[in-house]
């Protein structure tokens, strides 16, 4: 296995020329889970005398009885220093691998003439990802029926966890690929849904592969069913024992419902006028953004699941959340809300009528274009609702009919019992629901870093960055567990954390991977 680096000059070495090679470190080690190979790194320093003019070629081979190398990446930082990254095979079975790499500086990739050589010893520990314990409900957890948990979208599960119980349950490479190119068409970076002992997610449409909706058994990672569509699919939502998704070949669109146990089509509703925004399940209906008139203007639409008919539309345009028979939307001023300005609005889910309006000056707008990013119903509270736009996050008391507080220049990422979680600059802040005061702050040991997703429990926050997933003890802010890959997060009612990997870094050769982690 060879890799070439630049440096030196043209021509061959002259008589009496010499070249010295030193490697640092001389011993490397890594530990990772099956399917999640981590690279090893060394620095090669080359010293030559003034007569040496051969262009050096760096050649690396695995001297072990079992080859662990997939490839080697060599880059030169200057004419005498080379960074060597040993990329390990991603299909190594669980076990311990110990031997050495031989690094040689040669005149060519065939190494007919070797100028210098060194060895790097290695220890590679590959741990199994399979720990198929019996599934059991986790007290306080519920089905994960929408992208942020449920119709309230708080990304919160009211459970207390012990990190000593965390273990990898299984790992699944998403079985959806283009047979012509061999490329994998992967799921979007969004949390998987869970119900009835299975998880549900979509894959995208590309080339000869249609978009798909998959159900995977939570117990062992086996595929329960696959539904292939003839068009692109929107992110799904679960209502009862049916998983619904929007199919969008044109502006009319259609809603399809699949039985969560069998994958059979139980609802196929054409011309629902939905757009690519997510569905919200509430009180026997689906509420979503769509085309509300013949001019394709956008507003909210309610589809009654019993009659499979649209039963109301209105001009609110921002995303909605729901609790009981009430729909909430944090929305700017529009045609319908112009007399009231922007703010939080409550709608009767049965009729679409506005039942409450709490003005928020920060949400006033001069056009009907929705600028709300997120609305969240605070769990464990009565009447607390959060709204987020690009400028601020506001807390509303819908019982008193007031805006309680407003914080500028933060991004809403979740809410718990008494706490609102936001991103402020390069850190996560926990704010008091009572007055917006900061209770604590945390940032990962990466710099800089990017937030991918977050899920909160009563004592542990699961934070996914571009690099990995952290489990943070919220009392001490100590990192108590990590998983070495990023992903979108969700927790099932059986206490299984799901990590959907939809991102790729320089050394990650696989995308579209679903990981299940036992939490109890």
Short mmCIF file of N, CA, C and O in Angstrom, two decimals, residues 289-407:
data_model
loop_
_atom_site.label_atom_id
_atom_site.label_comp_id
_atom_site.label_asym_id
_atom_site.label_seq_id
_atom_site.Cartn_x
_atom_site.Cartn_y
_atom_site.Cartn_z
N UNK A 289 -48.57 23.44 6.39
CA UNK A 289 -48.55 24.58 5.48
C UNK A 289 -48.85 24.12 4.07
O UNK A 289 -48.40 23.06 3.64
N UNK A 290 -49.61 24.94 3.34
CA UNK A 290 -49.92 24.55 1.98
C UNK A 290 -50.51 25.70 1.20
O UNK A 290 -50.53 26.86 1.65
N UNK A 291 -50.99 25.41 0.00
CA UNK A 291 -51.57 26.40 -0.89
C UNK A 291 -53.04 26.58 -0.54
O UNK A 291 -53.83 25.63 -0.66
N UNK A 292 -53.43 27.80 -0.13
CA UNK A 292 -54.77 28.00 0.39
C UNK A 292 -55.71 28.67 -0.61
O UNK A 292 -56.89 28.88 -0.30
N UNK A 293 -55.20 29.01 -1.81
CA UNK A 293 -56.09 29.58 -2.81
C UNK A 293 -55.56 29.24 -4.20
O UNK A 293 -54.52 28.59 -4.35
N UNK A 294 -56.28 29.67 -5.21
CA UNK A 294 -55.91 29.31 -6.58
C UNK A 294 -54.64 30.00 -7.03
O UNK A 294 -54.06 29.63 -8.05
N UNK A 295 -54.20 30.99 -6.28
CA UNK A 295 -52.97 31.72 -6.63
C UNK A 295 -51.74 31.10 -5.95
O UNK A 295 -50.65 31.66 -6.02
N UNK A 296 -51.92 29.98 -5.29
CA UNK A 296 -50.83 29.27 -4.62
C UNK A 296 -50.24 30.04 -3.45
O UNK A 296 -49.08 29.88 -3.10
N UNK A 297 -51.06 30.93 -2.84
CA UNK A 297 -50.61 31.59 -1.63
C UNK A 297 -50.59 30.59 -0.48
O UNK A 297 -51.37 29.63 -0.45
N UNK A 298 -49.71 30.84 0.47
CA UNK A 298 -49.46 29.86 1.52
C UNK A 298 -50.20 30.22 2.80
O UNK A 298 -50.28 31.38 3.19
N UNK A 299 -50.72 29.18 3.47
CA UNK A 299 -51.33 29.32 4.77
C UNK A 299 -51.39 27.97 5.45
O UNK A 299 -50.75 27.01 5.01
N UNK A 300 -52.14 27.88 6.54
CA UNK A 300 -52.30 26.62 7.26
C UNK A 300 -53.51 25.87 6.72
O UNK A 300 -54.55 26.46 6.42
N UNK A 301 -53.36 24.56 6.64
CA UNK A 301 -54.43 23.67 6.17
C UNK A 301 -54.65 22.58 7.21
O UNK A 301 -53.69 22.06 7.78
N UNK A 302 -55.90 22.22 7.45
CA UNK A 302 -56.24 21.12 8.35
C UNK A 302 -56.92 20.02 7.56
O UNK A 302 -57.91 20.26 6.85
N UNK A 303 -56.39 18.80 7.66
CA UNK A 303 -56.96 17.64 7.00
C UNK A 303 -57.56 16.71 8.05
O UNK A 303 -56.84 16.20 8.91
N UNK A 304 -58.88 16.51 8.01
CA UNK A 304 -59.57 15.61 8.92
C UNK A 304 -59.27 14.18 8.50
O UNK A 304 -59.59 13.76 7.38
N UNK A 305 -58.63 13.38 9.37
CA UNK A 305 -58.23 12.03 9.01
C UNK A 305 -59.41 11.08 8.90
O UNK A 305 -59.33 10.08 8.19
N UNK A 306 -60.50 11.36 9.60
CA UNK A 306 -61.67 10.48 9.52
C UNK A 306 -62.35 10.60 8.17
O UNK A 306 -62.73 9.60 7.55
N UNK A 307 -62.50 11.84 7.68
CA UNK A 307 -63.17 12.05 6.40
C UNK A 307 -62.20 12.15 5.23
O UNK A 307 -62.62 12.09 4.07
N UNK A 308 -60.90 12.32 5.54
CA UNK A 308 -59.86 12.53 4.54
C UNK A 308 -60.16 13.75 3.67
O UNK A 308 -59.86 13.79 2.48
N UNK A 309 -60.78 14.78 4.31
CA UNK A 309 -61.12 16.01 3.62
C UNK A 309 -60.49 17.19 4.35
O UNK A 309 -60.35 17.18 5.57
N UNK A 310 -60.14 18.24 3.59
CA UNK A 310 -59.67 19.48 4.19
C UNK A 310 -60.86 20.16 4.85
O UNK A 310 -61.89 20.40 4.21
N UNK A 311 -60.75 20.44 6.16
CA UNK A 311 -61.89 21.02 6.86
C UNK A 311 -61.72 22.50 7.20
O UNK A 311 -62.70 23.16 7.54
N UNK A 312 -60.51 23.04 7.15
CA UNK A 312 -60.35 24.49 7.26
C UNK A 312 -58.99 24.93 6.75
O UNK A 312 -58.05 24.12 6.69
N UNK A 313 -58.93 26.20 6.36
CA UNK A 313 -57.67 26.84 5.98
C UNK A 313 -57.68 28.24 6.59
O UNK A 313 -58.74 28.80 6.88
N UNK A 314 -56.49 28.79 6.83
CA UNK A 314 -56.39 30.20 7.19
C UNK A 314 -55.04 30.74 6.73
O UNK A 314 -54.25 30.01 6.13
N UNK A 315 -54.77 32.01 7.04
CA UNK A 315 -53.63 32.67 6.44
C UNK A 315 -52.39 32.66 7.32
O UNK A 315 -51.37 33.22 6.93
N UNK A 316 -52.42 32.03 8.45
CA UNK A 316 -51.18 31.89 9.21
C UNK A 316 -50.20 31.04 8.41
O UNK A 316 -50.58 30.06 7.78
N UNK A 317 -48.92 31.40 8.48
CA UNK A 317 -47.95 30.72 7.63
C UNK A 317 -46.81 30.07 8.38
O UNK A 317 -46.08 29.26 7.81
N UNK A 318 -46.61 30.39 9.63
CA UNK A 318 -45.46 29.86 10.36
C UNK A 318 -45.74 28.42 10.82
O UNK A 318 -46.89 27.98 10.86
N UNK A 319 -44.71 27.66 11.16
CA UNK A 319 -44.90 26.30 11.67
C UNK A 319 -45.77 26.28 12.93
O UNK A 319 -45.85 27.27 13.65
N UNK A 320 -46.41 25.15 13.18
CA UNK A 320 -47.32 25.05 14.31
C UNK A 320 -46.90 23.91 15.24
O UNK A 320 -46.19 22.98 14.84
N UNK A 321 -47.33 24.01 16.50
CA UNK A 321 -47.25 22.92 17.47
C UNK A 321 -48.65 22.75 18.04
O UNK A 321 -49.52 23.60 17.86
N UNK A 322 -48.88 21.65 18.74
CA UNK A 322 -50.24 21.36 19.18
C UNK A 322 -50.26 20.69 20.53
O UNK A 322 -49.34 19.94 20.90
N UNK A 323 -51.33 20.95 21.27
CA UNK A 323 -51.59 20.29 22.54
C UNK A 323 -53.10 20.17 22.68
O UNK A 323 -53.81 21.18 22.63
N UNK A 324 -53.58 18.93 22.87
CA UNK A 324 -55.01 18.74 22.97
C UNK A 324 -55.71 19.20 21.71
O UNK A 324 -55.38 18.78 20.61
N UNK A 325 -56.68 20.11 21.86
CA UNK A 325 -57.43 20.62 20.72
C UNK A 325 -56.96 22.02 20.33
O UNK A 325 -57.69 22.76 19.67
N UNK A 326 -55.74 22.38 20.72
CA UNK A 326 -55.24 23.73 20.44
C UNK A 326 -53.97 23.67 19.60
O UNK A 326 -53.07 22.87 19.86
N UNK A 327 -53.91 24.53 18.60
CA UNK A 327 -52.73 24.69 17.76
C UNK A 327 -52.12 26.05 18.06
O UNK A 327 -52.84 27.06 18.16
N UNK A 328 -50.80 26.10 18.23
CA UNK A 328 -50.09 27.35 18.50
C UNK A 328 -49.15 27.66 17.35
O UNK A 328 -48.50 26.76 16.80
N UNK A 329 -49.05 28.93 17.00
CA UNK A 329 -48.10 29.36 15.98
C UNK A 329 -47.51 30.71 16.39
O UNK A 329 -48.23 31.62 16.80
N UNK A 330 -46.19 30.82 16.34
CA UNK A 330 -45.48 32.07 16.61
C UNK A 330 -45.22 32.70 15.25
O UNK A 330 -44.39 32.22 14.48
N UNK A 331 -45.96 33.74 14.93
CA UNK A 331 -46.01 34.17 13.54
C UNK A 331 -45.89 35.69 13.43
O UNK A 331 -46.34 36.43 14.30
N UNK A 332 -45.30 36.17 12.33
CA UNK A 332 -45.23 37.62 12.11
C UNK A 332 -46.56 38.16 11.62
O UNK A 332 -47.49 37.41 11.33
N UNK A 333 -46.63 39.46 11.51
CA UNK A 333 -47.82 40.11 10.98
C UNK A 333 -48.08 39.63 9.56
O UNK A 333 -47.18 39.51 8.74
N UNK A 334 -49.34 39.33 9.25
CA UNK A 334 -49.72 38.89 7.91
C UNK A 334 -51.10 39.44 7.61
O UNK A 334 -51.67 40.22 8.37
N UNK A 335 -51.68 39.01 6.50
CA UNK A 335 -53.01 39.50 6.11
C UNK A 335 -54.02 39.24 7.22
O UNK A 335 -54.82 40.10 7.59
N UNK A 336 -53.98 38.03 7.80
CA UNK A 336 -54.97 37.68 8.81
C UNK A 336 -54.69 38.34 10.15
O UNK A 336 -55.60 38.62 10.91
N UNK A 337 -53.41 38.58 10.46
CA UNK A 337 -53.06 39.05 11.80
C UNK A 337 -52.73 40.54 11.84
O UNK A 337 -52.34 41.04 12.88
N UNK A 338 -52.88 41.23 10.72
CA UNK A 338 -52.47 42.63 10.65
C UNK A 338 -53.04 43.51 11.77
O UNK A 338 -52.32 44.35 12.31
N UNK A 339 -54.31 43.35 12.17
CA UNK A 339 -54.81 44.21 13.25
C UNK A 339 -54.12 43.95 14.59
O UNK A 339 -54.14 44.79 15.48
N UNK A 340 -53.50 42.76 14.74
CA UNK A 340 -52.91 42.38 16.02
C UNK A 340 -51.40 42.51 16.03
O UNK A 340 -50.79 42.56 17.09
N UNK A 341 -50.77 42.54 14.87
CA UNK A 341 -49.32 42.51 14.80
C UNK A 341 -48.81 41.09 14.95
O UNK A 341 -49.57 40.12 14.98
N UNK A 342 -47.48 40.95 15.04
CA UNK A 342 -46.92 39.63 15.20
C UNK A 342 -47.01 39.16 16.64
O UNK A 342 -47.19 39.95 17.56
N UNK A 343 -46.88 37.84 16.84
CA UNK A 343 -46.92 37.30 18.18
C UNK A 343 -47.31 35.85 18.19
O UNK A 343 -47.24 35.15 17.18
N UNK A 344 -47.75 35.40 19.36
CA UNK A 344 -48.19 34.02 19.54
C UNK A 344 -49.70 33.96 19.37
O UNK A 344 -50.44 34.74 19.97
N UNK A 345 -50.15 32.98 18.58
CA UNK A 345 -51.57 32.81 18.33
C UNK A 345 -51.98 31.38 18.66
O UNK A 345 -51.23 30.44 18.35
N UNK A 346 -53.14 31.23 19.27
CA UNK A 346 -53.72 29.92 19.54
C UNK A 346 -54.95 29.76 18.66
O UNK A 346 -55.77 30.67 18.53
N UNK A 347 -55.08 28.57 18.05
CA UNK A 347 -56.20 28.27 17.16
C UNK A 347 -56.95 27.05 17.67
O UNK A 347 -56.33 26.10 18.19
N UNK A 348 -58.25 27.06 17.51
CA UNK A 348 -59.06 25.87 17.76
C UNK A 348 -58.77 24.88 16.65
O UNK A 348 -59.00 25.18 15.47
N UNK A 349 -58.25 23.69 17.01
CA UNK A 349 -57.86 22.72 15.98
C UNK A 349 -59.04 22.23 15.17
O UNK A 349 -58.87 21.79 14.03
N UNK A 350 -60.25 22.29 15.72
CA UNK A 350 -61.43 21.80 15.00
C UNK A 350 -61.90 22.76 13.93
O UNK A 350 -62.42 22.35 12.89
N UNK A 351 -61.72 24.07 14.18
CA UNK A 351 -62.28 25.08 13.28
C UNK A 351 -61.24 25.99 12.63
O UNK A 351 -61.53 26.64 11.63
N UNK A 352 -60.05 26.08 13.23
CA UNK A 352 -59.05 27.03 12.76
C UNK A 352 -59.26 28.43 13.26
O UNK A 352 -58.50 29.34 12.90
N UNK A 353 -60.29 28.65 14.10
CA UNK A 353 -60.57 29.99 14.63
C UNK A 353 -59.50 30.39 15.64
O UNK A 353 -59.03 29.57 16.44
N UNK A 354 -59.13 31.67 15.64
CA UNK A 354 -58.17 32.20 16.60
C UNK A 354 -58.83 32.35 17.96
O UNK A 354 -59.85 33.02 18.10
N UNK A 355 -58.27 31.72 18.98
CA UNK A 355 -58.83 31.78 20.33
C UNK A 355 -57.99 32.62 21.27
O UNK A 355 -58.45 32.97 22.36
N UNK A 356 -56.75 32.94 20.88
CA UNK A 356 -55.87 33.74 21.74
C UNK A 356 -54.82 34.41 20.87
O UNK A 356 -54.29 33.80 19.93
N UNK A 357 -54.51 35.67 21.17
CA UNK A 357 -53.44 36.39 20.49
C UNK A 357 -52.65 37.17 21.53
O UNK A 357 -53.23 37.94 22.29
N UNK A 358 -51.34 36.95 21.59
CA UNK A 358 -50.46 37.69 22.50
C UNK A 358 -49.43 38.40 21.64
O UNK A 358 -48.58 37.77 21.02
N UNK A 359 -49.51 39.71 21.59
CA UNK A 359 -48.64 40.49 20.71
C UNK A 359 -47.19 40.39 21.15
O UNK A 359 -46.88 40.32 22.34
N UNK A 360 -46.30 40.38 20.17
CA UNK A 360 -44.86 40.43 20.42
C UNK A 360 -44.27 41.37 19.37
O UNK A 360 -44.23 41.05 18.19
N UNK A 361 -43.84 42.54 19.81
CA UNK A 361 -43.37 43.57 18.88
C UNK A 361 -42.22 43.07 18.01
O UNK A 361 -42.05 43.50 16.89
N UNK A 362 -41.42 42.14 18.55
CA UNK A 362 -40.30 41.62 17.78
C UNK A 362 -40.73 40.82 16.57
O UNK A 362 -39.94 40.56 15.68
N UNK A 363 -42.02 40.42 16.53
CA UNK A 363 -42.49 39.61 15.41
C UNK A 363 -43.27 40.41 14.37
O UNK A 363 -43.87 39.85 13.48
N UNK A 364 -43.33 41.73 14.50
CA UNK A 364 -44.01 42.50 13.48
C UNK A 364 -43.25 42.41 12.16
O UNK A 364 -42.02 42.36 12.13
N UNK A 365 -43.99 42.35 11.07
CA UNK A 365 -43.36 42.23 9.76
C UNK A 365 -44.16 43.03 8.75
O UNK A 365 -45.33 43.31 8.94
N UNK A 366 -43.53 43.43 7.65
CA UNK A 366 -44.21 44.23 6.64
C UNK A 366 -44.68 43.37 5.48
O UNK A 366 -45.27 43.86 4.53
N UNK A 367 -44.40 42.08 5.53
CA UNK A 367 -44.84 41.18 4.46
C UNK A 367 -45.39 39.92 5.09
O UNK A 367 -45.12 39.62 6.25
N UNK A 368 -46.18 39.15 4.33
CA UNK A 368 -46.75 37.93 4.89
C UNK A 368 -45.80 36.74 4.85
O UNK A 368 -46.22 35.62 4.99
N UNK A 369 -44.51 37.00 4.66
CA UNK A 369 -43.54 35.90 4.64
C UNK A 369 -43.25 35.47 6.07
O UNK A 369 -42.86 36.27 6.91
N UNK A 370 -43.43 34.18 6.34
CA UNK A 370 -43.23 33.68 7.70
C UNK A 370 -41.76 33.70 8.06
O UNK A 370 -40.91 33.24 7.30
N UNK A 371 -41.44 34.25 9.23
CA UNK A 371 -40.05 34.26 9.70
C UNK A 371 -39.87 33.50 11.00
O UNK A 371 -38.78 33.47 11.55
N UNK A 372 -40.93 32.88 11.50
CA UNK A 372 -40.79 32.08 12.70
C UNK A 372 -39.98 30.83 12.40
O UNK A 372 -40.18 30.17 11.38
N UNK A 373 -39.05 30.49 13.28
CA UNK A 373 -38.24 29.30 13.11
C UNK A 373 -38.81 28.11 13.87
O UNK A 373 -38.74 26.98 13.43
N UNK A 374 -39.39 28.40 15.05
CA UNK A 374 -39.83 27.29 15.89
C UNK A 374 -40.79 27.79 16.95
O UNK A 374 -40.68 28.91 17.45
N UNK A 375 -41.77 26.96 17.28
CA UNK A 375 -42.65 27.17 18.41
C UNK A 375 -42.60 25.91 19.25
O UNK A 375 -42.57 24.80 18.71
N UNK A 376 -42.55 26.05 20.58
CA UNK A 376 -42.41 24.90 21.48
C UNK A 376 -43.40 25.04 22.63
O UNK A 376 -43.51 26.12 23.23
N UNK A 377 -44.12 23.96 22.93
CA UNK A 377 -44.96 23.91 24.12
C UNK A 377 -44.11 23.36 25.26
O UNK A 377 -43.54 22.27 25.16
N UNK A 378 -43.98 24.12 26.34
CA UNK A 378 -43.10 23.74 27.44
C UNK A 378 -43.69 22.53 28.18
O UNK A 378 -44.84 22.58 28.62
N UNK A 379 -42.94 21.45 28.31
CA UNK A 379 -43.47 20.26 29.00
C UNK A 379 -43.55 20.46 30.51
O UNK A 379 -42.79 21.24 31.10
N UNK A 380 -44.51 19.79 31.13
CA UNK A 380 -44.63 19.83 32.58
C UNK A 380 -45.13 21.15 33.12
O UNK A 380 -45.02 21.41 34.32
N UNK A 381 -45.65 22.02 32.28
CA UNK A 381 -46.13 23.33 32.71
C UNK A 381 -47.55 23.53 32.18
O UNK A 381 -48.01 22.82 31.28
N UNK A 382 -48.24 24.52 32.72
CA UNK A 382 -49.59 24.86 32.26
C UNK A 382 -49.52 26.18 31.49
O UNK A 382 -49.22 27.23 32.05
N UNK A 383 -49.75 26.09 30.18
CA UNK A 383 -49.87 27.30 29.39
C UNK A 383 -48.60 27.98 28.97
O UNK A 383 -48.65 29.10 28.46
N UNK A 384 -47.43 27.37 29.17
CA UNK A 384 -46.18 27.99 28.75
C UNK A 384 -45.85 27.58 27.32
O UNK A 384 -45.79 26.39 27.00
N UNK A 385 -45.61 28.57 26.46
CA UNK A 385 -45.27 28.33 25.06
C UNK A 385 -44.11 29.25 24.68
O UNK A 385 -44.11 30.44 25.01
N UNK A 386 -43.13 28.69 23.98
CA UNK A 386 -41.96 29.44 23.51
C UNK A 386 -42.08 29.70 22.02
O UNK A 386 -42.59 28.86 21.27
N UNK A 387 -41.57 30.85 21.58
CA UNK A 387 -41.51 31.16 20.16
C UNK A 387 -40.12 31.66 19.80
O UNK A 387 -39.48 32.36 20.58
N UNK A 388 -39.67 31.31 18.60
CA UNK A 388 -38.34 31.72 18.13
C UNK A 388 -38.45 32.31 16.73
O UNK A 388 -39.13 31.74 15.86
N UNK A 389 -37.78 33.42 16.51
CA UNK A 389 -37.58 33.95 15.16
C UNK A 389 -36.09 34.26 15.01
O UNK A 389 -35.30 33.98 15.92
N UNK A 390 -35.64 34.78 13.88
CA UNK A 390 -34.19 35.02 13.73
C UNK A 390 -33.60 36.02 14.71
O UNK A 390 -32.38 36.09 14.85
N UNK A 391 -34.44 36.80 15.42
CA UNK A 391 -33.92 37.85 16.29
C UNK A 391 -33.99 37.54 17.78
O UNK A 391 -33.21 38.07 18.56
N UNK A 392 -34.93 36.70 18.20
CA UNK A 392 -35.09 36.51 19.64
C UNK A 392 -35.92 35.26 19.94
O UNK A 392 -36.53 34.66 19.05
N UNK A 393 -35.91 34.89 21.22
CA UNK A 393 -36.77 33.84 21.76
C UNK A 393 -37.63 34.47 22.84
O UNK A 393 -37.13 35.24 23.67
N UNK A 394 -38.94 34.17 22.81
CA UNK A 394 -39.87 34.75 23.78
C UNK A 394 -40.65 33.65 24.48
O UNK A 394 -40.98 32.63 23.89
N UNK A 395 -40.91 33.87 25.79
CA UNK A 395 -41.72 32.96 26.60
C UNK A 395 -43.10 33.60 26.83
O UNK A 395 -43.18 34.77 27.22
N UNK A 396 -44.15 32.82 26.58
CA UNK A 396 -45.52 33.30 26.74
C UNK A 396 -46.25 32.49 27.80
O UNK A 396 -46.08 31.26 27.88
N UNK A 397 -47.05 33.17 28.57
CA UNK A 397 -47.98 32.54 29.52
C UNK A 397 -49.36 32.66 28.90
O UNK A 397 -49.98 33.73 28.91
N UNK A 398 -49.86 31.55 28.34
CA UNK A 398 -51.14 31.62 27.63
C UNK A 398 -52.32 31.64 28.58
O UNK A 398 -53.44 31.96 28.16
N UNK A 399 -52.12 31.28 29.85
CA UNK A 399 -53.19 31.38 30.83
C UNK A 399 -53.42 32.84 31.21
O UNK A 399 -54.55 33.34 31.20
N UNK A 400 -52.31 33.55 31.50
CA UNK A 400 -52.41 34.97 31.83
C UNK A 400 -52.53 35.84 30.59
O UNK A 400 -52.91 37.02 30.68
N UNK A 401 -52.20 35.28 29.42
CA UNK A 401 -52.29 36.04 28.18
C UNK A 401 -51.22 37.09 28.03
O UNK A 401 -51.46 38.17 27.48
N UNK A 402 -50.00 36.79 28.50
CA UNK A 402 -48.92 37.77 28.47
C UNK A 402 -47.64 37.16 27.88
O UNK A 402 -47.46 35.94 27.89
N UNK A 403 -46.78 38.03 27.38
CA UNK A 403 -45.40 37.64 27.09
C UNK A 403 -44.61 37.82 28.37
O UNK A 403 -44.52 38.91 28.90
N UNK A 404 -44.02 36.74 28.85
CA UNK A 404 -43.33 36.78 30.15
C UNK A 404 -41.94 37.37 30.03
O UNK A 404 -41.52 38.17 30.86
N UNK A 405 -41.17 36.95 29.02
CA UNK A 405 -39.85 37.51 28.81
C UNK A 405 -39.42 37.30 27.36
O UNK A 405 -40.02 36.50 26.63
N UNK A 406 -38.37 38.02 26.97
CA UNK A 406 -37.83 37.92 25.63
C UNK A 406 -36.31 38.05 25.70
O UNK A 406 -35.79 38.92 26.41
N UNK A 407 -35.59 37.18 25.00
CA UNK A 407 -34.12 37.18 24.98
C UNK A 407 -33.65 37.35 23.55
O UNK A 407 -34.00 36.55 22.68
#
